[in-house]
CSV table of C-alpha atoms in Angstrom, one decimal:
chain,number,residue,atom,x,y,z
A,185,UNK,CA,148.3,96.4,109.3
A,186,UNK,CA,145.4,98.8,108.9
A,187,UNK,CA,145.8,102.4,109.5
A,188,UNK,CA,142.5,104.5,110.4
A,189,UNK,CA,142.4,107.2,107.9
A,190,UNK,CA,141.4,110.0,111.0
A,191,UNK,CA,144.7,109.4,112.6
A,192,UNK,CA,147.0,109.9,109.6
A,193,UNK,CA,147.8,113.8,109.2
A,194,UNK,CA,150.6,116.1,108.1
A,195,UNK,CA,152.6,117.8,110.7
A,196,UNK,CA,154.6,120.9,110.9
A,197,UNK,CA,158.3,120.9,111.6
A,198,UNK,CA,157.2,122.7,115.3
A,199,UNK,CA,155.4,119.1,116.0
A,200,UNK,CA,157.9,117.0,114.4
A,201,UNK,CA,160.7,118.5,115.9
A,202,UNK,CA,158.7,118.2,119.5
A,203,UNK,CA,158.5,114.5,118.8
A,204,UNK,CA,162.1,113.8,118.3
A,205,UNK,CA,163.6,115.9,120.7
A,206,UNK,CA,161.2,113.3,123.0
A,207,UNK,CA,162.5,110.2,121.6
A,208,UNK,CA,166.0,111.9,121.7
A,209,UNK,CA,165.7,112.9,125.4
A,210,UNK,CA,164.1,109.4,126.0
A,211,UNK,CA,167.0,107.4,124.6
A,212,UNK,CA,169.8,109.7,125.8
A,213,UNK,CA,167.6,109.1,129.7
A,214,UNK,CA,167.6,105.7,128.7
A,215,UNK,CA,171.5,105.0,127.7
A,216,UNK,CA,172.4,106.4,130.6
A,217,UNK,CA,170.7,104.2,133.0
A,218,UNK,CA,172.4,101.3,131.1
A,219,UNK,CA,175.9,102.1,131.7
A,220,UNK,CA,177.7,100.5,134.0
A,221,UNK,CA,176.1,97.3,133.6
A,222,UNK,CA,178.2,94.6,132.7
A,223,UNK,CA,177.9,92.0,130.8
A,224,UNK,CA,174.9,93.3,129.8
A,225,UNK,CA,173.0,92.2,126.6
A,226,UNK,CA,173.6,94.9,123.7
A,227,UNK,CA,172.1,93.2,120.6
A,228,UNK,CA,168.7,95.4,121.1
A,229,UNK,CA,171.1,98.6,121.5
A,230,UNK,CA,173.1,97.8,118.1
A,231,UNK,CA,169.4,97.4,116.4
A,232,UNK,CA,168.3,100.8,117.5
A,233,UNK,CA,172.0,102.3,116.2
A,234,UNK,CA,169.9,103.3,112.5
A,235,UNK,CA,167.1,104.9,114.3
A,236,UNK,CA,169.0,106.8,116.5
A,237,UNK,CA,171.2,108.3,113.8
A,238,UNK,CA,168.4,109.2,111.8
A,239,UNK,CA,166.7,110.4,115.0
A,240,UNK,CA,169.7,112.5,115.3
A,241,UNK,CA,170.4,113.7,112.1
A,242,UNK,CA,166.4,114.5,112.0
A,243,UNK,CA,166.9,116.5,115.1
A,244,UNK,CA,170.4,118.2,114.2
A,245,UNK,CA,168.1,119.7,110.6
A,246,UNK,CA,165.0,120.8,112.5
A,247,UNK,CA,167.2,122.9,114.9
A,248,UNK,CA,168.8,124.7,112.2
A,249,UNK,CA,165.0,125.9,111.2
A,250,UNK,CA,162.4,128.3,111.8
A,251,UNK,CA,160.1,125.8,114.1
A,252,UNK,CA,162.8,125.6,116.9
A,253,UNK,CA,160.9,129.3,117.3
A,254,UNK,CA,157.4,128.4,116.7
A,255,UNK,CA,154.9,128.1,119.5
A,256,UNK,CA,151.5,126.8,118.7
A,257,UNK,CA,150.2,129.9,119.1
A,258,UNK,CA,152.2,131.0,116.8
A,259,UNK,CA,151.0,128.5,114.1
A,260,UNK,CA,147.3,129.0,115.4
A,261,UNK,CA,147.3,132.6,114.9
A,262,UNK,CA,149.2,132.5,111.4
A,263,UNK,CA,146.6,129.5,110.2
A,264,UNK,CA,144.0,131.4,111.0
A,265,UNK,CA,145.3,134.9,109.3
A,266,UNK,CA,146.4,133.1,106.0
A,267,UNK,CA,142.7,132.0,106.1
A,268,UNK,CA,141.8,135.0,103.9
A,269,UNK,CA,144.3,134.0,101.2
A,270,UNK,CA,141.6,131.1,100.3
A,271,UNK,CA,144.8,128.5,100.9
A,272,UNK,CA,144.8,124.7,101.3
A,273,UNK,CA,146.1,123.3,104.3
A,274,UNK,CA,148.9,122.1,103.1
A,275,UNK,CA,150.0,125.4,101.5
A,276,UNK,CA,149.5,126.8,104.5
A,277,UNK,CA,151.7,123.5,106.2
A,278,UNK,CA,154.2,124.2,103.4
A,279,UNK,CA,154.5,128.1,104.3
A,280,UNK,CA,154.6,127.5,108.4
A,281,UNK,CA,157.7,125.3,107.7
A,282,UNK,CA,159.6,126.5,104.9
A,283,UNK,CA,159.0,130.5,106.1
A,284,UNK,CA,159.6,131.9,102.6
A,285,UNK,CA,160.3,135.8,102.2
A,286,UNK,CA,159.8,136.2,98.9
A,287,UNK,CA,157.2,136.1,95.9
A,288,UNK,CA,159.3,133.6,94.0
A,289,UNK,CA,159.5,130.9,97.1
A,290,UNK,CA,155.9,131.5,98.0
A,291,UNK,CA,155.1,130.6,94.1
A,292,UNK,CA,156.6,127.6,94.9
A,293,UNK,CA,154.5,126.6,97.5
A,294,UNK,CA,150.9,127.6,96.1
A,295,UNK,CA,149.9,125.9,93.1
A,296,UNK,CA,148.4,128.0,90.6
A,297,UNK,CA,149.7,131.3,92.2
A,298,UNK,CA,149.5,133.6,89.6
A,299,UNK,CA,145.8,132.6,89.2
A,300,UNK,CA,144.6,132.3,93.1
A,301,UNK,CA,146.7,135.1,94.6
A,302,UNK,CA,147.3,138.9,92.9
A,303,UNK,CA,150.6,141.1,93.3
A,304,UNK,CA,149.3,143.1,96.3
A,305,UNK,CA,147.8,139.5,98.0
A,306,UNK,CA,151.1,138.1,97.5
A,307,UNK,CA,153.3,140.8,99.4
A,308,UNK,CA,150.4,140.8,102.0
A,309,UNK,CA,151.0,136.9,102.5
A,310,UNK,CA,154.8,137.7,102.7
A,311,UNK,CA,154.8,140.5,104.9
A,312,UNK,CA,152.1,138.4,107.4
A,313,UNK,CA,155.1,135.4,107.3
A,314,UNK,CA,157.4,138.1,108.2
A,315,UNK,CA,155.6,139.7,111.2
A,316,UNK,CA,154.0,136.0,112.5
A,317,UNK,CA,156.7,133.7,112.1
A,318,UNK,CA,159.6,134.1,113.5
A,319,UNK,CA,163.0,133.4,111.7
A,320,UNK,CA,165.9,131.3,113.0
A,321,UNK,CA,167.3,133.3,116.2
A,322,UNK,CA,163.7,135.2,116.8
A,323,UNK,CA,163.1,138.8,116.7
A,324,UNK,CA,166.6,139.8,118.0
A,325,UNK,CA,168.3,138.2,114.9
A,326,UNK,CA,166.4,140.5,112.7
A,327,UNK,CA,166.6,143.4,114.7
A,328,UNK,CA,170.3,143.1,114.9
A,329,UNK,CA,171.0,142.5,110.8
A,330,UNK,CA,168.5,145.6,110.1
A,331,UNK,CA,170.5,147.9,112.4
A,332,UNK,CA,173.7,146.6,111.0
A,333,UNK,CA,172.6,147.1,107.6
A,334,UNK,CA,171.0,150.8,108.4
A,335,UNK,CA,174.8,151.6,109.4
């Protein structure tokens, strides 16, 4: 099977996460139009059981991270601020999906950090994450802990 190299490209968890939620919706649309049907053949079904457990299991992760509060304008407007930083594209993959807050986690992500990216450029980077992409429960989520932890 040959693959044309254009169509082959690394996606975010945001776009990943859109697709399975499809296939899960599909499936779960899908089993319930079966049921009821007797006598019914089920050997297809019980072939699809390993896809749709990692389908699930895939889905299950990706709600549990930072994309389930993406939008692409969300990852538009971050790619093209992190621009400035001189980045590669998949750093800049790497920092959309993992959301790290910290110098240590972002030196993780970008190769050669210490070289490409000074002290002040990498609290810039961090505090751009922070204000652009939202954590796990949005805006409110942080708003809440920082007022608890003001108390």
């Amino acid at each position: 099977m040959d693959f044309q190299r254009d169509s082959i490209r690394p996606l975010s968890n945001y776009e990943t996460y859109l697709v399975v939620k499809q296939i899960h919706q599909t499936n779960n649309e899908r089993d319930v139009g079966k049921r009821g049907k007797k006598g019914q053949n089920r050997t297809l079904e019980h072939c699809n059981v390993g896809l749709n457990t990692v389908i699930y299991g895939t889905l299950k992760y990706l709600e549990q991270s930072p994309c389930v509060e993406q939008s692409p304008d969300i990852i538009t407007q971050f790619y093209r601020e992190a621009k400035k930083f001189e980045l590669k594209k998949h750093e800049i993959l790497q920092i959309i999906n993992l959301r790290p807050t910290t110098p240590v986690e972002l030196q993780l992500i970008i190769e050669d950090s210490e070289t490409r990216l000074t002290e002040t450029q990498s609290n810039e980077l961090i505090e751009l994450i922070r204000t652009l992409l939202p954590p796990v429960g949005g805006s409110t989520h942080t708003n809440v802990l920082n007022e608890v932890m003001e108390t």
